[in-house]
Amino acid sequence: MRELVTDAVRTFVPPRGDRHGPLPPLLLVLTVVTGVVDAVSYLALGHVFVANMTGNVVFLGFALAGAEGLSALASVVAMTAFLAGALAGGRAAIRFAAHRGKVLAIAVAAQTVLVGAATLAAVLSDGDRVGGPLRSTLIVLLGLAMGLQNAVVRRLGVPDLTTTVLTLTLTGLAADSTPAGGPAPRPGRRILSVLAMFLGALAGALLLRHTGLAPTLGLILLLLAPTCGAALRLWSSDAAWTRPPN
């Protein structure tokens, strides 16, 4: 238990000289963002994911088999937007590969703009009727944002903080645990990652239920804006953590 708490604290307050510097707490915020985004896409945009592409591939198969309540077109649009965002994120990550702070700053700034556009679209529309052009617009904007996030986080290479995929994180918690005979590395960080996604999904679902789509998108923007500001302040850092991990 002591090791778990220590690891969790180190994730929030990295010690001086940590090889990932301030990246872990910022990526935890992006994990919360993913939970809220998943709540919006699945609950408000017609049972489609814009962050979890495994789910979309499965939904596409279900939809083509004739399952009710699923749209093959929505899944294809989400995957296409996600891939476009990942392509842009990959190019940015390669362009600024020598400085991880710049890579993160560019991605989060672009995400903030995309989510801001999605929020504005929801505000200007009839919030109780998410269909047709509005639905497609939100899927595309959020898909682009999450593709960017995934590509950049992959390039940053911070262990156990993928911000979107928790299957391997949960597997590691069990398979690498002391009862399994493993070294149990970073248990606190892994638990925080799962908790962050859960809290984001919970908050997103509650806001959608009680306030509507636009305020829920506003929460995503509220999470991204200070994260973007923090990332931009890292732009000129020359600390060791800014260099790519080995």
PDB file of C-alpha atoms in Angstrom:
ATOM      1  CA  MET A   1       0.000   0.000   0.000  1.00  0.00           C
ATOM      2  CA  ARG A   2       2.825   2.396   0.808  1.00  0.00           C
ATOM      3  CA  GLU A   3       4.390   1.772  -2.606  1.00  0.00           C
ATOM      4  CA  LEU A   4       1.046   2.389  -4.293  1.00  0.00           C
ATOM      5  CA  VAL A   5       0.543   5.736  -2.554  1.00  0.00           C
ATOM      6  CA  THR A   6       4.139   6.796  -3.224  1.00  0.00           C
ATOM      7  CA  ASP A   7       3.795   5.952  -6.903  1.00  0.00           C
ATOM      8  CA  ALA A   8       0.527   7.884  -7.129  1.00  0.00           C
ATOM      9  CA  VAL A   9       2.101  10.941  -5.510  1.00  0.00           C
ATOM     10  CA  ARG A  10       5.091  10.746  -7.851  1.00  0.00           C
ATOM     11  CA  THR A  11       2.685  10.762 -10.801  1.00  0.00           C
ATOM     12  CA  PHE A  12       1.072  14.004  -9.651  1.00  0.00           C
ATOM     13  CA  VAL A  13       4.282  15.589  -8.358  1.00  0.00           C
ATOM     14  CA  PRO A  14       7.213  14.150 -10.336  1.00  0.00           C
ATOM     15  CA  PRO A  15      10.516  14.382  -8.464  1.00  0.00           C
ATOM     16  CA  ARG A  16      13.266  16.616  -9.813  1.00  0.00           C
ATOM     17  CA  GLY A  17      15.114  14.840 -12.598  1.00  0.00           C
ATOM     18  CA  ASP A  18      12.245  12.468 -13.437  1.00  0.00           C
ATOM     19  CA  ARG A  19      12.696  11.223 -17.027  1.00  0.00           C
ATOM     20  CA  HIS A  20       9.143  12.253 -17.930  1.00  0.00           C
ATOM     21  CA  GLY A  21       9.070  15.539 -16.021  1.00  0.00           C
ATOM     22  CA  PRO A  22       5.610  17.165 -15.896  1.00  0.00           C
ATOM     23  CA  LEU A  23       4.119  14.924 -18.590  1.00  0.00           C
ATOM     24  CA  PRO A  24       2.348  12.363 -16.309  1.00  0.00           C
ATOM     25  CA  PRO A  25      -0.073  14.792 -14.578  1.00  0.00           C
ATOM     26  CA  LEU A  26      -0.895  16.450 -17.907  1.00  0.00           C
ATOM     27  CA  LEU A  27      -1.608  13.078 -19.489  1.00  0.00           C
ATOM     28  CA  LEU A  28      -3.864  12.196 -16.559  1.00  0.00           C
ATOM     29  CA  VAL A  29      -5.968  15.253 -17.401  1.00  0.00           C
ATOM     30  CA  LEU A  30      -6.158  14.073 -21.013  1.00  0.00           C
ATOM     31  CA  THR A  31      -7.338  10.695 -19.725  1.00  0.00           C
ATOM     32  CA  VAL A  32     -10.208  12.446 -17.931  1.00  0.00           C
ATOM     33  CA  VAL A  33     -10.927  14.261 -21.204  1.00  0.00           C
ATOM     34  CA  THR A  34     -11.175  10.913 -22.980  1.00  0.00           C
ATOM     35  CA  GLY A  35     -13.759   9.690 -20.483  1.00  0.00           C
ATOM     36  CA  VAL A  36     -15.938  12.759 -21.043  1.00  0.00           C
ATOM     37  CA  VAL A  37     -15.520  12.534 -24.825  1.00  0.00           C
ATOM     38  CA  ASP A  38     -16.526   8.859 -24.792  1.00  0.00           C
ATOM     39  CA  ALA A  39     -19.641   9.757 -22.801  1.00  0.00           C
ATOM     40  CA  VAL A  40     -20.576  12.401 -25.368  1.00  0.00           C
ATOM     41  CA  SER A  41     -19.933  10.239 -28.412  1.00  0.00           C
ATOM     42  CA  TYR A  42     -21.632   7.097 -27.142  1.00  0.00           C
ATOM     43  CA  LEU A  43     -24.563   8.586 -25.259  1.00  0.00           C
ATOM     44  CA  ALA A  44     -25.307  11.677 -27.370  1.00  0.00           C
ATOM     45  CA  LEU A  45     -24.049  10.902 -30.876  1.00  0.00           C
ATOM     46  CA  GLY A  46     -25.739   7.593 -31.462  1.00  0.00           C
ATOM     47  CA  HIS A  47     -23.660   4.782 -29.993  1.00  0.00           C
ATOM     48  CA  VAL A  48     -20.364   5.572 -31.696  1.00  0.00           C
ATOM     49  CA  PHE A  49     -16.902   6.142 -30.256  1.00  0.00           C
ATOM     50  CA  VAL A  50     -14.483   8.859 -31.350  1.00  0.00           C
ATOM     51  CA  ALA A  51     -11.635   7.811 -29.047  1.00  0.00           C
ATOM     52  CA  ASN A  52     -11.993   4.030 -28.748  1.00  0.00           C
ATOM     53  CA  MET A  53     -11.444   2.641 -32.233  1.00  0.00           C
ATOM     54  CA  THR A  54     -11.662  -0.966 -31.046  1.00  0.00           C
ATOM     55  CA  GLY A  55     -15.267  -0.270 -30.108  1.00  0.00           C
ATOM     56  CA  ASN A  56     -15.952   1.312 -33.498  1.00  0.00           C
ATOM     57  CA  VAL A  57     -14.602  -1.672 -35.410  1.00  0.00           C
ATOM     58  CA  VAL A  58     -16.860  -3.939 -33.367  1.00  0.00           C
ATOM     59  CA  PHE A  59     -19.843  -1.580 -33.784  1.00  0.00           C
ATOM     60  CA  LEU A  60     -19.252  -1.506 -37.545  1.00  0.00           C
ATOM     61  CA  GLY A  61     -19.435  -5.281 -37.646  1.00  0.00           C
ATOM     62  CA  PHE A  62     -22.612  -5.265 -35.558  1.00  0.00           C
ATOM     63  CA  ALA A  63     -24.204  -2.571 -37.728  1.00  0.00           C
ATOM     64  CA  LEU A  64     -23.425  -4.413 -40.958  1.00  0.00           C
ATOM     65  CA  ALA A  65     -25.024  -7.502 -39.421  1.00  0.00           C
ATOM     66  CA  GLY A  66     -28.225  -5.510 -38.912  1.00  0.00           C
ATOM     67  CA  ALA A  67     -28.024  -4.767 -35.176  1.00  0.00           C
ATOM     68  CA  GLU A  68     -30.461  -2.065 -34.102  1.00  0.00           C
ATOM     69  CA  GLY A  69     -29.351   1.303 -32.756  1.00  0.00           C
ATOM     70  CA  LEU A  70     -26.003   1.294 -34.549  1.00  0.00           C
ATOM     71  CA  SER A  71     -24.874   3.172 -37.650  1.00  0.00           C
ATOM     72  CA  ALA A  72     -22.212   1.788 -39.956  1.00  0.00           C
ATOM     73  CA  LEU A  73     -21.813   5.239 -41.502  1.00  0.00           C
ATOM     74  CA  ALA A  74     -21.214   6.883 -38.113  1.00  0.00           C
ATOM     75  CA  SER A  75     -18.515   4.331 -37.279  1.00  0.00           C
ATOM     76  CA  VAL A  76     -16.816   4.845 -40.640  1.00  0.00           C
ATOM     77  CA  VAL A  77     -16.937   8.641 -40.281  1.00  0.00           C
ATOM     78  CA  ALA A  78     -15.495   8.416 -36.751  1.00  0.00           C
ATOM     79  CA  MET A  79     -12.668   6.131 -37.841  1.00  0.00           C
ATOM     80  CA  THR A  80     -11.862   8.305 -40.853  1.00  0.00           C
ATOM     81  CA  ALA A  81     -11.722  11.466 -38.748  1.00  0.00           C
ATOM     82  CA  PHE A  82      -9.637   9.685 -36.121  1.00  0.00           C
ATOM     83  CA  LEU A  83      -7.142   8.504 -38.741  1.00  0.00           C
ATOM     84  CA  ALA A  84      -6.902  12.013 -40.199  1.00  0.00           C
ATOM     85  CA  GLY A  85      -6.212  13.407 -36.736  1.00  0.00           C
ATOM     86  CA  ALA A  86      -3.653  10.687 -36.052  1.00  0.00           C
ATOM     87  CA  LEU A  87      -1.941  11.485 -39.357  1.00  0.00           C
ATOM     88  CA  ALA A  88      -1.689  15.162 -38.441  1.00  0.00           C
ATOM     89  CA  GLY A  89      -0.507  14.283 -34.941  1.00  0.00           C
ATOM     90  CA  GLY A  90       2.091  11.900 -36.308  1.00  0.00           C
ATOM     91  CA  ARG A  91       3.488  14.547 -38.647  1.00  0.00           C
ATOM     92  CA  ALA A  92       3.692  17.077 -35.811  1.00  0.00           C
ATOM     93  CA  ALA A  93       5.351  14.506 -33.538  1.00  0.00           C
ATOM     94  CA  ILE A  94       8.007  13.765 -36.154  1.00  0.00           C
ATOM     95  CA  ARG A  95       8.527  17.462 -36.926  1.00  0.00           C
ATOM     96  CA  PHE A  96       9.203  18.281 -33.251  1.00  0.00           C
ATOM     97  CA  ALA A  97      10.467  14.856 -32.170  1.00  0.00           C
ATOM     98  CA  ALA A  98      13.487  16.319 -30.392  1.00  0.00           C
ATOM     99  CA  HIS A  99      11.312  18.179 -27.854  1.00  0.00           C
ATOM    100  CA  ARG A 100       8.439  16.335 -26.181  1.00  0.00           C
ATOM    101  CA  GLY A 101       7.096  19.524 -24.617  1.00  0.00           C
ATOM    102  CA  LYS A 102       6.552  21.076 -28.035  1.00  0.00           C
ATOM    103  CA  VAL A 103       4.884  17.915 -29.325  1.00  0.00           C
ATOM    104  CA  LEU A 104       2.382  17.955 -26.467  1.00  0.00           C
ATOM    105  CA  ALA A 105       1.769  21.700 -26.707  1.00  0.00           C
ATOM    106  CA  ILE A 106       0.934  21.564 -30.418  1.00  0.00           C
ATOM    107  CA  ALA A 107      -1.428  18.643 -29.981  1.00  0.00           C
ATOM    108  CA  VAL A 108      -3.339  20.063 -27.014  1.00  0.00           C
ATOM    109  CA  ALA A 109      -3.598  23.483 -28.664  1.00  0.00           C
ATOM    110  CA  ALA A 110      -5.108  21.866 -31.766  1.00  0.00           C
ATOM    111  CA  GLN A 111      -7.442  19.779 -29.594  1.00  0.00           C
ATOM    112  CA  THR A 112      -8.616  22.868 -27.761  1.00  0.00           C
ATOM    113  CA  VAL A 113      -9.483  24.592 -31.045  1.00  0.00           C
ATOM    114  CA  LEU A 114     -11.355  21.534 -32.337  1.00  0.00           C
ATOM    115  CA  VAL A 115     -13.341  21.048 -29.125  1.00  0.00           C
ATOM    116  CA  GLY A 116     -14.032  24.783 -29.038  1.00  0.00           C
ATOM    117  CA  ALA A 117     -15.518  24.514 -32.531  1.00  0.00           C
ATOM    118  CA  ALA A 118     -17.605  21.511 -31.441  1.00  0.00           C
ATOM    119  CA  THR A 119     -18.876  23.407 -28.400  1.00  0.00           C
ATOM    120  CA  LEU A 120     -19.800  26.407 -30.522  1.00  0.00           C
ATOM    121  CA  ALA A 121     -21.657  24.173 -32.979  1.00  0.00           C
ATOM    122  CA  ALA A 122     -23.645  22.635 -30.118  1.00  0.00           C
ATOM    123  CA  VAL A 123     -24.446  26.047 -28.618  1.00  0.00           C
ATOM    124  CA  LEU A 124     -25.718  27.392 -31.938  1.00  0.00           C
ATOM    125  CA  SER A 125     -27.904  24.355 -32.596  1.00  0.00           C
ATOM    126  CA  ASP A 126     -30.929  22.825 -30.924  1.00  0.00           C
ATOM    127  CA  GLY A 127     -29.224  20.992 -28.099  1.00  0.00           C
ATOM    128  CA  ASP A 128     -32.087  18.552 -27.666  1.00  0.00           C
ATOM    129  CA  ARG A 129     -31.883  17.307 -31.252  1.00  0.00           C
ATOM    130  CA  VAL A 130     -28.478  15.872 -32.068  1.00  0.00           C
ATOM    131  CA  GLY A 131     -28.903  14.514 -35.549  1.00  0.00           C
ATOM    132  CA  GLY A 132     -28.047  15.025 -39.177  1.00  0.00           C
ATOM    133  CA  PRO A 133     -25.375  17.658 -39.873  1.00  0.00           C
ATOM    134  CA  LEU A 134     -24.715  18.450 -36.201  1.00  0.00           C
ATOM    135  CA  ARG A 135     -24.082  14.821 -35.337  1.00  0.00           C
ATOM    136  CA  SER A 136     -21.683  14.370 -38.254  1.00  0.00           C
ATOM    137  CA  THR A 137     -19.918  17.639 -37.449  1.00  0.00           C
ATOM    138  CA  LEU A 138     -19.350  16.664 -33.821  1.00  0.00           C
ATOM    139  CA  ILE A 139     -18.149  13.186 -34.760  1.00  0.00           C
ATOM    140  CA  VAL A 140     -15.622  14.654 -37.197  1.00  0.00           C
ATOM    141  CA  LEU A 141     -14.347  17.386 -34.855  1.00  0.00           C
ATOM    142  CA  LEU A 142     -14.037  15.117 -31.834  1.00  0.00           C
ATOM    143  CA  GLY A 143     -12.591  12.286 -33.930  1.00  0.00           C
ATOM    144  CA  LEU A 144      -9.883  14.603 -35.241  1.00  0.00           C
ATOM    145  CA  ALA A 145      -9.105  15.765 -31.702  1.00  0.00           C
ATOM    146  CA  MET A 146      -8.804  12.258 -30.323  1.00  0.00           C
ATOM    147  CA  GLY A 147      -6.735  11.022 -33.266  1.00  0.00           C
ATOM    148  CA  LEU A 148      -4.294  13.849 -32.582  1.00  0.00           C
ATOM    149  CA  GLN A 149      -4.170  12.969 -28.906  1.00  0.00           C
ATOM    150  CA  ASN A 150      -3.516   9.290 -29.541  1.00  0.00           C
ATOM    151  CA  ALA A 151      -0.742   9.879 -32.057  1.00  0.00           C
ATOM    152  CA  VAL A 152       1.085  12.353 -29.853  1.00  0.00           C
ATOM    153  CA  VAL A 153       0.720  10.389 -26.614  1.00  0.00           C
ATOM    154  CA  ARG A 154       2.093   7.343 -28.407  1.00  0.00           C
ATOM    155  CA  ARG A 155       5.127   9.372 -29.426  1.00  0.00           C
ATOM    156  CA  LEU A 156       5.641  10.763 -25.897  1.00  0.00           C
ATOM    157  CA  GLY A 157       6.094   7.240 -24.593  1.00  0.00           C
ATOM    158  CA  VAL A 158       5.078   7.686 -20.952  1.00  0.00           C
ATOM    159  CA  PRO A 159       4.440   4.179 -19.521  1.00  0.00           C
ATOM    160  CA  ASP A 160       0.861   3.330 -18.441  1.00  0.00           C
ATOM    161  CA  LEU A 161      -0.541   6.681 -19.592  1.00  0.00           C
ATOM    162  CA  THR A 162      -1.930   6.029 -23.048  1.00  0.00           C
ATOM    163  CA  THR A 163      -4.929   8.286 -22.130  1.00  0.00           C
ATOM    164  CA  THR A 164      -7.401   6.192 -24.164  1.00  0.00           C
ATOM    165  CA  VAL A 165      -6.723   2.447 -23.984  1.00  0.00           C
ATOM    166  CA  LEU A 166      -7.026   0.800 -20.584  1.00  0.00           C
ATOM    167  CA  THR A 167      -7.021  -2.883 -21.535  1.00  0.00           C
ATOM    168  CA  LEU A 168      -3.248  -3.214 -21.256  1.00  0.00           C
ATOM    169  CA  THR A 169      -3.211  -1.051 -18.127  1.00  0.00           C
ATOM    170  CA  LEU A 170      -5.700  -3.323 -16.387  1.00  0.00           C
ATOM    171  CA  THR A 171      -3.863  -6.397 -17.664  1.00  0.00           C
ATOM    172  CA  GLY A 172      -0.625  -5.033 -16.230  1.00  0.00           C
ATOM    173  CA  LEU A 173      -2.215  -4.407 -12.842  1.00  0.00           C
ATOM    174  CA  ALA A 174      -3.113  -8.078 -12.585  1.00  0.00           C
ATOM    175  CA  ALA A 175      -0.386  -9.820 -14.587  1.00  0.00           C
ATOM    176  CA  ASP A 176       2.494  -7.805 -13.097  1.00  0.00           C
ATOM    177  CA  SER A 177       1.151  -7.823  -9.549  1.00  0.00           C
ATOM    178  CA  THR A 178       2.923  -9.366  -6.585  1.00  0.00           C
ATOM    179  CA  PRO A 179       0.359 -12.215  -6.290  1.00  0.00           C
ATOM    180  CA  ALA A 180       1.113 -13.084  -9.924  1.00  0.00           C
ATOM    181  CA  GLY A 181       4.821 -13.160  -9.144  1.00  0.00           C
ATOM    182  CA  GLY A 182       5.593  -9.947 -10.999  1.00  0.00           C
ATOM    183  CA  PRO A 183       7.505  -6.815 -10.003  1.00  0.00           C
ATOM    184  CA  ALA A 184       4.304  -4.713  -9.789  1.00  0.00           C
ATOM    185  CA  PRO A 185       5.743  -1.586 -11.471  1.00  0.00           C
ATOM    186  CA  ARG A 186       3.862   1.721 -11.199  1.00  0.00           C
ATOM    187  CA  PRO A 187       0.687   0.403  -9.491  1.00  0.00           C
ATOM    188  CA  GLY A 188      -0.358   3.885  -8.360  1.00  0.00           C
ATOM    189  CA  ARG A 189      -0.039   5.372 -11.841  1.00  0.00           C
ATOM    190  CA  ARG A 190      -2.017   2.525 -13.374  1.00  0.00           C
ATOM    191  CA  ILE A 191      -4.825   2.887 -10.871  1.00  0.00           C
ATOM    192  CA  LEU A 192      -4.893   6.652 -11.363  1.00  0.00           C
ATOM    193  CA  SER A 193      -5.194   6.155 -15.112  1.00  0.00           C
ATOM    194  CA  VAL A 194      -8.208   3.880 -14.703  1.00  0.00           C
ATOM    195  CA  LEU A 195      -9.746   6.213 -12.122  1.00  0.00           C
ATOM    196  CA  ALA A 196      -9.245   9.250 -14.370  1.00  0.00           C
ATOM    197  CA  MET A 197     -11.079   7.596 -17.257  1.00  0.00           C
ATOM    198  CA  PHE A 198     -13.871   6.467 -14.935  1.00  0.00           C
ATOM    199  CA  LEU A 199     -14.351   9.910 -13.418  1.00  0.00           C
ATOM    200  CA  GLY A 200     -14.401  11.530 -16.854  1.00  0.00           C
ATOM    201  CA  ALA A 201     -17.043   9.103 -18.101  1.00  0.00           C
ATOM    202  CA  LEU A 202     -19.107   9.544 -14.937  1.00  0.00           C
ATOM    203  CA  ALA A 203     -18.957  13.334 -15.093  1.00  0.00           C
ATOM    204  CA  GLY A 204     -19.776  13.322 -18.791  1.00  0.00           C
ATOM    205  CA  ALA A 205     -22.771  11.045 -18.364  1.00  0.00           C
ATOM    206  CA  LEU A 206     -24.139  13.064 -15.433  1.00  0.00           C
ATOM    207  CA  LEU A 207     -23.750  16.368 -17.278  1.00  0.00           C
ATOM    208  CA  LEU A 208     -25.426  15.000 -20.388  1.00  0.00           C
ATOM    209  CA  ARG A 209     -28.318  13.731 -18.319  1.00  0.00           C
ATOM    210  CA  HIS A 210     -28.877  16.852 -16.254  1.00  0.00           C
ATOM    211  CA  THR A 211     -27.597  19.768 -18.343  1.00  0.00           C
ATOM    212  CA  GLY A 212     -27.283  18.745 -21.991  1.00  0.00           C
ATOM    213  CA  LEU A 213     -24.716  18.476 -24.740  1.00  0.00           C
ATOM    214  CA  ALA A 214     -23.249  21.988 -24.884  1.00  0.00           C
ATOM    215  CA  PRO A 215     -22.322  22.165 -21.156  1.00  0.00           C
ATOM    216  CA  THR A 216     -20.716  18.725 -21.386  1.00  0.00           C
ATOM    217  CA  LEU A 217     -18.589  19.812 -24.317  1.00  0.00           C
ATOM    218  CA  GLY A 218     -17.830  22.929 -22.287  1.00  0.00           C
ATOM    219  CA  LEU A 219     -16.387  20.708 -19.549  1.00  0.00           C
ATOM    220  CA  ILE A 220     -14.011  19.156 -22.078  1.00  0.00           C
ATOM    221  CA  LEU A 221     -12.944  22.638 -23.127  1.00  0.00           C
ATOM    222  CA  LEU A 222     -12.518  23.621 -19.479  1.00  0.00           C
ATOM    223  CA  LEU A 223     -10.165  20.663 -18.968  1.00  0.00           C
ATOM    224  CA  LEU A 224      -8.192  21.282 -22.159  1.00  0.00           C
ATOM    225  CA  ALA A 225      -7.677  25.047 -21.829  1.00  0.00           C
ATOM    226  CA  PRO A 226      -5.451  25.031 -18.700  1.00  0.00           C
ATOM    227  CA  THR A 227      -3.704  21.887 -19.935  1.00  0.00           C
ATOM    228  CA  CYS A 228      -2.929  23.740 -23.154  1.00  0.00           C
ATOM    229  CA  GLY A 229      -1.623  26.705 -21.167  1.00  0.00           C
ATOM    230  CA  ALA A 230       0.597  24.462 -19.058  1.00  0.00           C
ATOM    231  CA  ALA A 231       1.911  22.660 -22.144  1.00  0.00           C
ATOM    232  CA  LEU A 232       2.697  25.908 -23.941  1.00  0.00           C
ATOM    233  CA  ARG A 233       4.765  27.049 -20.955  1.00  0.00           C
ATOM    234  CA  LEU A 234       6.930  23.966 -21.489  1.00  0.00           C
ATOM    235  CA  TRP A 235       7.730  25.032 -25.062  1.00  0.00           C
ATOM    236  CA  SER A 236      11.046  26.666 -24.209  1.00  0.00           C
ATOM    237  CA  SER A 237      12.154  24.188 -21.554  1.00  0.00           C
ATOM    238  CA  ASP A 238      15.547  22.571 -22.091  1.00  0.00           C
ATOM    239  CA  ALA A 239      15.214  20.033 -19.269  1.00  0.00           C
ATOM    240  CA  ALA A 240      16.310  16.450 -19.809  1.00  0.00           C
ATOM    241  CA  TRP A 241      12.735  15.122 -19.891  1.00  0.00           C
ATOM    242  CA  THR A 242      12.024  17.028 -23.128  1.00  0.00           C
ATOM    243  CA  ARG A 243      14.289  14.653 -25.045  1.00  0.00           C
ATOM    244  CA  PRO A 244      12.690  11.537 -26.568  1.00  0.00           C
ATOM    245  CA  PRO A 245      12.705   8.446 -24.315  1.00  0.00           C
ATOM    246  CA  ASN A 246      15.195   5.760 -25.190  1.00  0.00           C
TER     247      ASN A 246
END
